């Protein structure tokens, strides 16, 4: 394993259960991106370019209305990943939100084909579905707060 996969395993412990072949493919096919603070990483209606593992920095994911109003949906920090990206990859659809680098970022981006193949790995599949479960729980808390407070 190289420094990138060591960092990935430290930040995402669940992935340590991946097969040696899967770890090797992540190492060779994943793209390490350095993104400065400020730019949009993706935008609504663009095709999904991959599954991001945030190794350092912070990303804001939000939704914009036609009138220009913006609603922050959530933030992604080191050790987390973007549920919108995984939803787009699973549904083979375009992004339905935008993401902005709020600080300098280091991201390991898995290509869509590798993401699909890694879903056959129990540890990776569990990781992706746990991500969805956590975001649904967050959404339910938000709905409760809006409805009852």
mmCIF file of C-alpha atoms in Angstrom, residues 58-61 72-77 80-81 102 135:
data_model
loop_
_atom_site.group_PDB
_atom_site.id
_atom_site.type_symbol
_atom_site.label_atom_id
_atom_site.label_comp_id
_atom_site.label_asym_id
_atom_site.label_seq_id
_atom_site.Cartn_x
_atom_site.Cartn_y
_atom_site.Cartn_z
ATOM 1 C CA UNK A 58 -14.011 20.783 3.513
ATOM 2 C CA UNK A 59 -16.685 20.780 0.798
ATOM 3 C CA UNK A 60 -20.062 22.532 0.942
ATOM 4 C CA UNK A 61 -22.885 20.827 -0.958
ATOM 5 C CA UNK A 72 -26.668 24.556 1.985
ATOM 6 C CA UNK A 73 -27.480 20.845 2.258
ATOM 7 C CA UNK A 74 -24.448 19.513 4.130
ATOM 8 C CA UNK A 75 -20.677 19.689 4.414
ATOM 9 C CA UNK A 76 -18.173 16.953 3.700
ATOM 10 C CA UNK A 77 -14.992 16.828 5.794
ATOM 11 C CA UNK A 80 -16.432 11.589 4.809
ATOM 12 C CA UNK A 81 -17.791 11.410 1.297
ATOM 13 C CA UNK A 102 -14.596 25.747 1.204
ATOM 14 C CA UNK A 135 -27.693 11.203 5.656
#
